[in-house]
Short mmCIF file of N, CA, C and O in Angstrom, two decimals:
data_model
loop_
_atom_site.label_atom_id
_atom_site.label_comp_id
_atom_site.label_asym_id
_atom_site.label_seq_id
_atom_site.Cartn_x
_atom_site.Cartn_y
_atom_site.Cartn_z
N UNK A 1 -76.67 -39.59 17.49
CA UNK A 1 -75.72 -39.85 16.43
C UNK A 1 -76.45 -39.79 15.10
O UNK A 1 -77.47 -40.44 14.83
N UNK A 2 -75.85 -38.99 14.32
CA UNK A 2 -75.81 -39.28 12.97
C UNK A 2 -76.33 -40.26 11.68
O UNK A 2 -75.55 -40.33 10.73
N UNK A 3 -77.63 -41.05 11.59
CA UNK A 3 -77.97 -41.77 11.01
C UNK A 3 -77.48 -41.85 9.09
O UNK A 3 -77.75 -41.05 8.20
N UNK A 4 -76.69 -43.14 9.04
CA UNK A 4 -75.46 -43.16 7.69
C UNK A 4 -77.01 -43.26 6.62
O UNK A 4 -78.21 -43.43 6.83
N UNK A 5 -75.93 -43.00 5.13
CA UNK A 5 -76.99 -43.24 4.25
C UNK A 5 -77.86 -44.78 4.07
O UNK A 5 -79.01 -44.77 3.62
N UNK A 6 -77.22 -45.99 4.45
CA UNK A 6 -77.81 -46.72 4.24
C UNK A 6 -78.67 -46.98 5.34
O UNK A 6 -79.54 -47.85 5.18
N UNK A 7 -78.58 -46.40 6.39
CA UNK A 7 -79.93 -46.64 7.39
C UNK A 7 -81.18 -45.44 6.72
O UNK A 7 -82.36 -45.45 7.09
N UNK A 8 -80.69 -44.62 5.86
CA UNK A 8 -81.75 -43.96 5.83
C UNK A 8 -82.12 -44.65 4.44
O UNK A 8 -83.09 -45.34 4.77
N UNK A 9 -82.02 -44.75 3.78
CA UNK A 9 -82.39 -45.71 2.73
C UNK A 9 -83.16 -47.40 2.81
O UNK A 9 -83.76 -48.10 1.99
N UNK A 10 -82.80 -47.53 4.07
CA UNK A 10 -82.99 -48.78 4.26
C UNK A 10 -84.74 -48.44 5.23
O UNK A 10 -85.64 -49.26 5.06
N UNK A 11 -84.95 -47.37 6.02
CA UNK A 11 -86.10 -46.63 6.26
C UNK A 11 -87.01 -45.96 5.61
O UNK A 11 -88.16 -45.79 6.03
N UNK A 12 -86.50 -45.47 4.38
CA UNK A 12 -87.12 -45.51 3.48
C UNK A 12 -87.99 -46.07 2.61
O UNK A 12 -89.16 -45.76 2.34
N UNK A 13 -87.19 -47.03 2.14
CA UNK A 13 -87.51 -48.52 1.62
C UNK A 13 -88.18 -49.50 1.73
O UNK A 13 -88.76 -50.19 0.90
N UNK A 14 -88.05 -49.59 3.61
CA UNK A 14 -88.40 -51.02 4.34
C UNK A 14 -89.48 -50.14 5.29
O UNK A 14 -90.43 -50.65 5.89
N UNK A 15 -89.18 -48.85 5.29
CA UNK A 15 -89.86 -48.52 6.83
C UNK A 15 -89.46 -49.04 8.24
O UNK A 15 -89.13 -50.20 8.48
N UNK A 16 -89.50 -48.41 8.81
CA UNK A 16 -89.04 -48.46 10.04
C UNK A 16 -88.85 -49.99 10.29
O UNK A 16 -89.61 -50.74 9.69
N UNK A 17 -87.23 -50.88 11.69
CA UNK A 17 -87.18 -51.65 11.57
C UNK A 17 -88.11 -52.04 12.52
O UNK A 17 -88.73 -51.21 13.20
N UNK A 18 -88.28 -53.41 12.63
CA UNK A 18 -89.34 -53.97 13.80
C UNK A 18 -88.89 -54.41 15.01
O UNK A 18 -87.77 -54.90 15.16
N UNK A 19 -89.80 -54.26 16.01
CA UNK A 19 -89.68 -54.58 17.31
C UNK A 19 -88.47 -55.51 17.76
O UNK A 19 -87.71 -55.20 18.68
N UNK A 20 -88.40 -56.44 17.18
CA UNK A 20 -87.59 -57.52 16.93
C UNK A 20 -86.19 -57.52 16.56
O UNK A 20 -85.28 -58.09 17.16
N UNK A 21 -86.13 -56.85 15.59
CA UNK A 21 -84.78 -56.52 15.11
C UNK A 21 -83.87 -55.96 15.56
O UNK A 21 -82.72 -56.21 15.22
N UNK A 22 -84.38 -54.56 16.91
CA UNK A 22 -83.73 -54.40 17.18
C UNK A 22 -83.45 -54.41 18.58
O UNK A 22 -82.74 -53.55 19.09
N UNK A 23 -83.96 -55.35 19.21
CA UNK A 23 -83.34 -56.38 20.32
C UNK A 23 -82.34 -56.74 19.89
O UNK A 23 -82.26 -57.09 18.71
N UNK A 24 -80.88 -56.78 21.08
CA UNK A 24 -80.14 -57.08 20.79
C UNK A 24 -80.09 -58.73 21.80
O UNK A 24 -80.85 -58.82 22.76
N UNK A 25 -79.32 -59.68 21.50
CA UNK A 25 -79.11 -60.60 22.60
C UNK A 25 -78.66 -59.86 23.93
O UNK A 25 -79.35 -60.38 24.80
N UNK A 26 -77.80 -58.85 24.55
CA UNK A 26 -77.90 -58.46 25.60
C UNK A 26 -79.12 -57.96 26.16
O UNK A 26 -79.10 -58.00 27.39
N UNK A 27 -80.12 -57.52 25.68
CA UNK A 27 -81.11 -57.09 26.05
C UNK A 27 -82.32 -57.97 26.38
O UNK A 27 -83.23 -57.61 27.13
N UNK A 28 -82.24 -59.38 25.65
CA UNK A 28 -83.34 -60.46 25.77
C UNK A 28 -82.68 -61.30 26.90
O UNK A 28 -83.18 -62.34 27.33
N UNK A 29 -81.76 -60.86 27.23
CA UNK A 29 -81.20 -62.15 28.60
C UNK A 29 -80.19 -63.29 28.08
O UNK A 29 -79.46 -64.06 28.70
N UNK A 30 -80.39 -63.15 26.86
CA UNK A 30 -79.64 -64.46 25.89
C UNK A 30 -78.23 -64.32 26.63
O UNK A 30 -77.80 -63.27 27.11
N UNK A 31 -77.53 -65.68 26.63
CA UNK A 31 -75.97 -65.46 27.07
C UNK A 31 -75.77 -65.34 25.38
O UNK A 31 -76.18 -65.82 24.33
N UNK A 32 -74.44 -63.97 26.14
CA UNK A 32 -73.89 -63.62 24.40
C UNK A 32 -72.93 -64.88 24.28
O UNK A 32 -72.47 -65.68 25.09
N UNK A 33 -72.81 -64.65 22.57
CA UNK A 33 -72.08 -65.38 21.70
C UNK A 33 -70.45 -65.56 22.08
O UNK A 33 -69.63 -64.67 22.32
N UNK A 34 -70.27 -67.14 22.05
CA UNK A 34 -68.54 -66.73 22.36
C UNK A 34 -68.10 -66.36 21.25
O UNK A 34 -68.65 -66.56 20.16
N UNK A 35 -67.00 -65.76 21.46
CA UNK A 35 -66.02 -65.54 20.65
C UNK A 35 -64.98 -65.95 20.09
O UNK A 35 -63.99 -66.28 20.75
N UNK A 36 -65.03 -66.01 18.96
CA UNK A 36 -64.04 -67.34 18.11
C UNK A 36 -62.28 -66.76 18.67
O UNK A 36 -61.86 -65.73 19.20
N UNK A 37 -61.84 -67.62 18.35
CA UNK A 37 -60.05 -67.27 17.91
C UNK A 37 -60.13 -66.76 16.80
O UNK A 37 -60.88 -67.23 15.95
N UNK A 38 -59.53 -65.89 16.62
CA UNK A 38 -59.13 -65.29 15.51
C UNK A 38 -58.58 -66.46 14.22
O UNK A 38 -57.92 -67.41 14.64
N UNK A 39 -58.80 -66.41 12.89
CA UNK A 39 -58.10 -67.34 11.87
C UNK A 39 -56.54 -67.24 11.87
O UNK A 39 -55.90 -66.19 11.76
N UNK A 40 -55.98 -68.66 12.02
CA UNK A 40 -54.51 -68.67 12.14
C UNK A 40 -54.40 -68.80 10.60
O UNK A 40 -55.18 -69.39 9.85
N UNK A 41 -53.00 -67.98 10.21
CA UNK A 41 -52.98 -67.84 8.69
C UNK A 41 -51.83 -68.58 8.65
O UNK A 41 -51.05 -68.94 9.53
N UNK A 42 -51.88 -68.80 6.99
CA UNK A 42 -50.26 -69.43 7.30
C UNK A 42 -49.19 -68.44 6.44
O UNK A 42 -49.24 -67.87 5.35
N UNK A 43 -48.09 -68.53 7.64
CA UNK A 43 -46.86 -67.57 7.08
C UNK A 43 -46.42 -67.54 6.04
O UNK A 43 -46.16 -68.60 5.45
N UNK A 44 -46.22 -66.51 5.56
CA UNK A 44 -45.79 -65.97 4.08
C UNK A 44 -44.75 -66.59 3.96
O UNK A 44 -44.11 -66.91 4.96
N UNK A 45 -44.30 -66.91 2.64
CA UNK A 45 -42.97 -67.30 2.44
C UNK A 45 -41.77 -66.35 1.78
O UNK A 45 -41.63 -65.84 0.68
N UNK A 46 -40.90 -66.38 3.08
CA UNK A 46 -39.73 -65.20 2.82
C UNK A 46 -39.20 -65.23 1.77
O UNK A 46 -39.28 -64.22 1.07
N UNK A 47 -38.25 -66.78 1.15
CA UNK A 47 -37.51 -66.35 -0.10
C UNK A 47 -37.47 -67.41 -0.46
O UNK A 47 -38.47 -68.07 -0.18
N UNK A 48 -36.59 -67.97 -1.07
CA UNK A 48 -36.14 -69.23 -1.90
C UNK A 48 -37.61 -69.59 -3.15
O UNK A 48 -38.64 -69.00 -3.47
N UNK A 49 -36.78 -71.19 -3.63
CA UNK A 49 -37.86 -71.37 -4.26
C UNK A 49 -38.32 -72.35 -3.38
O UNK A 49 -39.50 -72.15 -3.67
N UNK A 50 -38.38 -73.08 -2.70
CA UNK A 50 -38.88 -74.20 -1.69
C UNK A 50 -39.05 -75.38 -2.39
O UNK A 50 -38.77 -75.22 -3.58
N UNK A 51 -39.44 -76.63 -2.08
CA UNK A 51 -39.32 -77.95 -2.73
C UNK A 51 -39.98 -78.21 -4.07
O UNK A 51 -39.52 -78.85 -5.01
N UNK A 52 -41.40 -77.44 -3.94
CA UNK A 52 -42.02 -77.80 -5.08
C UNK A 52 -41.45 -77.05 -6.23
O UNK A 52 -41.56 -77.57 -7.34
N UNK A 53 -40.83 -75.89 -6.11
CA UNK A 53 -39.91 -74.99 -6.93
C UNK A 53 -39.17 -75.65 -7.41
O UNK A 53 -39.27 -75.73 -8.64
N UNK A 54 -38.35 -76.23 -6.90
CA UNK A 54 -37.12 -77.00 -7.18
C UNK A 54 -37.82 -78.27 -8.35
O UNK A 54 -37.37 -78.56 -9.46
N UNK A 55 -38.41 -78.56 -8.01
CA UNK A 55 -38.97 -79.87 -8.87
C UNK A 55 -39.02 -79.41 -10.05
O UNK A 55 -38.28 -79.69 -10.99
N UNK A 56 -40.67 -78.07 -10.00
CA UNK A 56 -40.57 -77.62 -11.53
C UNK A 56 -39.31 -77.35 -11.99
O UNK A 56 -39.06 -77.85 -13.08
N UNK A 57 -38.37 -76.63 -11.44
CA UNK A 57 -37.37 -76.54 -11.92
C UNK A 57 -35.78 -77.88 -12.42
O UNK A 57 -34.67 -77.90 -12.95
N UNK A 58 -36.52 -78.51 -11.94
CA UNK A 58 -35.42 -80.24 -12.70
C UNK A 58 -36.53 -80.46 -13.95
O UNK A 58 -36.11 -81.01 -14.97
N UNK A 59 -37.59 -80.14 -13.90
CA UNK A 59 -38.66 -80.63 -14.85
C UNK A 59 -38.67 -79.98 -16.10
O UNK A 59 -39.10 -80.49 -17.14
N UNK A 60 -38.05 -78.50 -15.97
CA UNK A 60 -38.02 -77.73 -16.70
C UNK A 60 -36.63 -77.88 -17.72
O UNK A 60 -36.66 -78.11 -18.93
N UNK A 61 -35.33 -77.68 -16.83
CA UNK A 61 -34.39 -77.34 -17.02
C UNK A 61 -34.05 -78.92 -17.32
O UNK A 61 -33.31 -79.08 -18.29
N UNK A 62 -34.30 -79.61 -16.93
CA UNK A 62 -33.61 -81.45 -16.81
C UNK A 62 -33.27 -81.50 -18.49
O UNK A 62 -32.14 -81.57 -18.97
N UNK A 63 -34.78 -81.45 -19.38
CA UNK A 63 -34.66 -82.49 -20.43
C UNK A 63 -33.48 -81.44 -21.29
O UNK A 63 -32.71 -82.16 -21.92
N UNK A 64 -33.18 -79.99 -21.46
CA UNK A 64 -32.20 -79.43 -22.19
C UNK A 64 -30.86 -79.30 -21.49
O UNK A 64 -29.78 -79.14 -22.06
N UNK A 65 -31.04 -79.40 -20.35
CA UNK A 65 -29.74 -80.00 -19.71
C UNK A 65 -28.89 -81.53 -20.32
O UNK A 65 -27.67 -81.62 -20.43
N UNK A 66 -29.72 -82.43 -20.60
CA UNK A 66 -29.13 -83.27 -21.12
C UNK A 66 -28.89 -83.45 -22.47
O UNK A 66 -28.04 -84.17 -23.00
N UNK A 67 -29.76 -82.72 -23.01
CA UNK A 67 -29.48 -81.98 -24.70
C UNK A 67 -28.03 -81.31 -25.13
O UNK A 67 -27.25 -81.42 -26.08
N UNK A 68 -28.11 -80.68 -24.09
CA UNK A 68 -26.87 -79.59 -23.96
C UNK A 68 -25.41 -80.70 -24.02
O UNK A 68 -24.44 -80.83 -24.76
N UNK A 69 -25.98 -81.42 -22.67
CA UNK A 69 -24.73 -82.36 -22.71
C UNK A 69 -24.40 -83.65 -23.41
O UNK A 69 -23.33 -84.25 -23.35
N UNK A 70 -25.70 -84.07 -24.23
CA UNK A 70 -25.39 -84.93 -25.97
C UNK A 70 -24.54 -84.13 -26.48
O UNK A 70 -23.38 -84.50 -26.68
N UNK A 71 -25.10 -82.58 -26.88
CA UNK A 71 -24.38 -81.94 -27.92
C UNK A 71 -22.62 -81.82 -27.79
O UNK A 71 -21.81 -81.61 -28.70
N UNK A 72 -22.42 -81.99 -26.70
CA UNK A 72 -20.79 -81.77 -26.20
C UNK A 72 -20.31 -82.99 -26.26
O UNK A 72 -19.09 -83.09 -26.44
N UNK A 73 -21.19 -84.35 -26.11
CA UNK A 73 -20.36 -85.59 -26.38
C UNK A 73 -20.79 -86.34 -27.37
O UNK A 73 -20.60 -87.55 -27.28
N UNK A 74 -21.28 -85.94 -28.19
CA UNK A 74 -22.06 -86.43 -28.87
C UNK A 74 -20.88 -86.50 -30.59
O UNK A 74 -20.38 -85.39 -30.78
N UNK A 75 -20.48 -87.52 -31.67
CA UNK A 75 -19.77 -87.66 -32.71
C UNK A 75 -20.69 -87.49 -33.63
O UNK A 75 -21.63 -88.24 -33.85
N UNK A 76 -20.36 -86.27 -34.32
CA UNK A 76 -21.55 -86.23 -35.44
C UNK A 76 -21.02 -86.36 -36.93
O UNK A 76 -21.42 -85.71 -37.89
N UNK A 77 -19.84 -87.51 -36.94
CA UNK A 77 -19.29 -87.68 -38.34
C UNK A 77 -20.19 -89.11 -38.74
O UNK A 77 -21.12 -89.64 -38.13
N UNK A 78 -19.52 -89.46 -39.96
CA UNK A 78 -20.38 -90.86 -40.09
C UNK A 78 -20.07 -91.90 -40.08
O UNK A 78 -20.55 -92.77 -40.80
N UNK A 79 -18.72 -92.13 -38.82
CA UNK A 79 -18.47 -93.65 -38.30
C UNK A 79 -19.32 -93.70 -36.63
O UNK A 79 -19.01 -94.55 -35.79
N UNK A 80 -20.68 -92.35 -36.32
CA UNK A 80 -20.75 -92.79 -35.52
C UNK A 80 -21.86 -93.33 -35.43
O UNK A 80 -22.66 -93.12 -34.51
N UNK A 81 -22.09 -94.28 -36.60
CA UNK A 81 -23.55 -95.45 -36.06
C UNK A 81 -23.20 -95.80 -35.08
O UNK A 81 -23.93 -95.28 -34.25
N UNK A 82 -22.32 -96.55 -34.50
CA UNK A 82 -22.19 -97.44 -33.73
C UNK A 82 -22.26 -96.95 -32.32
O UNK A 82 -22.09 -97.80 -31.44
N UNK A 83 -22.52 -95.41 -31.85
CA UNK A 83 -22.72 -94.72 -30.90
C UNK A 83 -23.64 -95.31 -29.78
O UNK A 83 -24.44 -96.22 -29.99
N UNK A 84 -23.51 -94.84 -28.84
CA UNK A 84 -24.11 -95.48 -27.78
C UNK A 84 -25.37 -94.61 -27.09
O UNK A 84 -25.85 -94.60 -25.96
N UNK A 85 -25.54 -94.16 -27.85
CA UNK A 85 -26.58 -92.75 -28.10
C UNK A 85 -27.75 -93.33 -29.35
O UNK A 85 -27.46 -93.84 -30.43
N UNK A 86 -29.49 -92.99 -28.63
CA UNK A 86 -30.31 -93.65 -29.81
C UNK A 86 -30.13 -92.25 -30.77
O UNK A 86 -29.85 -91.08 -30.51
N UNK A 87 -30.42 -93.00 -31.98
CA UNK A 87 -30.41 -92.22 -33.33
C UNK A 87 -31.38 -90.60 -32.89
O UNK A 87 -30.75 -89.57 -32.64
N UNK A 88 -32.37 -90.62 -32.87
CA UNK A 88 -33.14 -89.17 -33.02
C UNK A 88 -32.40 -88.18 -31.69
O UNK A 88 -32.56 -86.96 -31.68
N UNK A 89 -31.74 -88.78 -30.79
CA UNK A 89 -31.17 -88.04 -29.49
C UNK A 89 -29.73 -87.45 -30.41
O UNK A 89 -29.36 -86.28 -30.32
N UNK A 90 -29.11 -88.36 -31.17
CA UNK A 90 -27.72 -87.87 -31.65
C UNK A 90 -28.01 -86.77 -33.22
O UNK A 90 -27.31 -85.87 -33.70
N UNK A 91 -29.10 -87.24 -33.58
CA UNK A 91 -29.57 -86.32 -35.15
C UNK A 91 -29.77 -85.30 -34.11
O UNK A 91 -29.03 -84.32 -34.22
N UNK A 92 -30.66 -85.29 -33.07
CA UNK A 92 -30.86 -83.59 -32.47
C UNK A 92 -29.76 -82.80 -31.97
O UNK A 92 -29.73 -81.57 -32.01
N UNK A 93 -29.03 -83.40 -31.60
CA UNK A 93 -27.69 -83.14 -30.77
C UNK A 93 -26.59 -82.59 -32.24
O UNK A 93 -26.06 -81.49 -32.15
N UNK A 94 -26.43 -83.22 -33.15
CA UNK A 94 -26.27 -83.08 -33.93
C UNK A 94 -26.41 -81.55 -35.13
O UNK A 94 -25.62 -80.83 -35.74
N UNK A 95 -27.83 -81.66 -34.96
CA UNK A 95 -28.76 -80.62 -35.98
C UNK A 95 -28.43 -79.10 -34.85
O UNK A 95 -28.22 -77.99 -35.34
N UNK A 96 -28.45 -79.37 -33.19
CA UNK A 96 -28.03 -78.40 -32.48
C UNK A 96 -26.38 -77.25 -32.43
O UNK A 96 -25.98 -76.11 -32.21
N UNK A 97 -25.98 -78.55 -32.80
CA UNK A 97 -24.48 -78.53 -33.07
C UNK A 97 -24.14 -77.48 -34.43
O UNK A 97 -23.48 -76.43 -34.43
N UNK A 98 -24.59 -77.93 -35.18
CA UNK A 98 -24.94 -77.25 -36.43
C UNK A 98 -25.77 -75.90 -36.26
O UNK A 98 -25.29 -75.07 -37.03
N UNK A 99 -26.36 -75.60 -35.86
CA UNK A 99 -27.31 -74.83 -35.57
C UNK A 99 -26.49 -73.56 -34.79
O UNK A 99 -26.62 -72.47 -35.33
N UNK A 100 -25.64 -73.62 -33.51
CA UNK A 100 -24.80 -72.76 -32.83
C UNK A 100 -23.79 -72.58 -33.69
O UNK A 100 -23.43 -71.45 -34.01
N UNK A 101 -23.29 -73.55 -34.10
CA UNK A 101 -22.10 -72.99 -35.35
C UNK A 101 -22.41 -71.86 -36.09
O UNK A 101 -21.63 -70.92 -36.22
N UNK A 102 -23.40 -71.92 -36.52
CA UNK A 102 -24.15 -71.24 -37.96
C UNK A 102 -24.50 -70.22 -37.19
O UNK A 102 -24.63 -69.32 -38.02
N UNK A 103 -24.69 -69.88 -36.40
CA UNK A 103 -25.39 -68.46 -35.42
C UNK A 103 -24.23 -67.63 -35.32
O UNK A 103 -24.02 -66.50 -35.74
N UNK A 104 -23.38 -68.60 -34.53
CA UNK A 104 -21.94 -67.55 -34.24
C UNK A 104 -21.15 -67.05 -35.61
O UNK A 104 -20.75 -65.90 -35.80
N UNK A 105 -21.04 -67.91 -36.29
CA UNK A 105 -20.14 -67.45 -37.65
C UNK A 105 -21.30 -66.13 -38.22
O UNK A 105 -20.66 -65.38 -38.96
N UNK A 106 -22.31 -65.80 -38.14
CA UNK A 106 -23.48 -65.21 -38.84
C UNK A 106 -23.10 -63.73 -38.96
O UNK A 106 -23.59 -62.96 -39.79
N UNK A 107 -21.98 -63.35 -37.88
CA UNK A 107 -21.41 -62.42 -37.66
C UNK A 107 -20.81 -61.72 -38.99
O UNK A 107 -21.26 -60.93 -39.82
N UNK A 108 -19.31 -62.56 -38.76
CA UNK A 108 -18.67 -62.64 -40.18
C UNK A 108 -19.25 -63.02 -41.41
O UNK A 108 -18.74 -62.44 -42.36
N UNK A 109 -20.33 -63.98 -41.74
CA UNK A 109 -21.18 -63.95 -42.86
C UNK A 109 -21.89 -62.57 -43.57
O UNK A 109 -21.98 -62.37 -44.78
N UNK A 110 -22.28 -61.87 -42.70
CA UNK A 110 -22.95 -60.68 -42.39
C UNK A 110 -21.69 -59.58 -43.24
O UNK A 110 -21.67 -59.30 -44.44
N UNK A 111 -21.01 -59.25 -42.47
CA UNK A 111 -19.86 -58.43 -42.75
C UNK A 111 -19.39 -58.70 -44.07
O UNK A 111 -19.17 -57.76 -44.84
N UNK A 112 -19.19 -60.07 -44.47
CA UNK A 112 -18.33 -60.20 -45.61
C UNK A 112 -19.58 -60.07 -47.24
O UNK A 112 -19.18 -59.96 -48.40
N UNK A 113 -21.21 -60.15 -46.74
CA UNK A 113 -21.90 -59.33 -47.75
C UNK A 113 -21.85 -58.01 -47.70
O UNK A 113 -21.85 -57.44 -48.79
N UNK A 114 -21.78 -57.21 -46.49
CA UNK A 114 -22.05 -55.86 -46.66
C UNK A 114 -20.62 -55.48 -46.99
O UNK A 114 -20.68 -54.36 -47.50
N UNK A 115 -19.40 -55.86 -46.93
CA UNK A 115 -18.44 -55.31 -47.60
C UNK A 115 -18.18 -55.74 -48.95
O UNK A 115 -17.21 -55.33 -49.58
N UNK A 116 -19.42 -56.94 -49.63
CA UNK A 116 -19.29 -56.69 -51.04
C UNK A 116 -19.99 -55.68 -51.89
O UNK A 116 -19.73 -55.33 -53.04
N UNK A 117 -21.39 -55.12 -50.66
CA UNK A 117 -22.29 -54.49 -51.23
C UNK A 117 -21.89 -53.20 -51.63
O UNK A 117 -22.56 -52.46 -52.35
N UNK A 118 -20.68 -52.91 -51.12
CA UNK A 118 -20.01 -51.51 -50.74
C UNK A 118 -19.35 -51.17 -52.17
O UNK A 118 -18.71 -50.13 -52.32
#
């Protein structure tokens, strides 16, 4: 057979291997080596997000989820000190409120300069 490049490189290099080396354990009498089990892997995961998914995802989504739902119950005139909501939760809820208003109208804001520009 065919000697690969790294045996000939490695003869090169090192010079021939020694007596020793290339005894194999079948040849010295040695009982051969058992043989392992193969490594059990663990199964891929088909789909979903699975538990820890789910978590990041309340962790993620939780705190503007409840943002979302200040902003929908939330009174942003000014008899509502007395709200049952702390102050910086109802100013945000609030400032949000304001904030989507002003986006959607931006439309018609838009339009009614460029049809003065005209």
């Amino acid at each position: 057979m065919k000697r690969s490049k790294l045996e000939i490189y490695a003869h090169e290099r090192f010079g021939p291997p020694d007596e020793l080396d290339a005894v194999t354990p079948e040849d010295s009498g040695a009982a051969p080596r058992p043989r392992h089990e193969p490594v059990r892997r663990r199964r891929a995961r088909r789909g979903g997000i699975g538990v820890w998914g789910a978590i990041k995802l309340v962790l993620m989504l939780g705190p503007m989820a409840i943002l979302l739902g200040a902003t929908m119950l939330t009174e942003c005139g000014g008899s509502a000190q007395g709200s049952w909501m702390p102050e910086f939760l109802r100013s945000t809820a609030c400032a949000r409120r304001d904030l989507t208003g002003r986006v959607f109208s931006l439309e018609g804001q838009l339009r009614t300069v460029a049809a003065g520009l005209r």
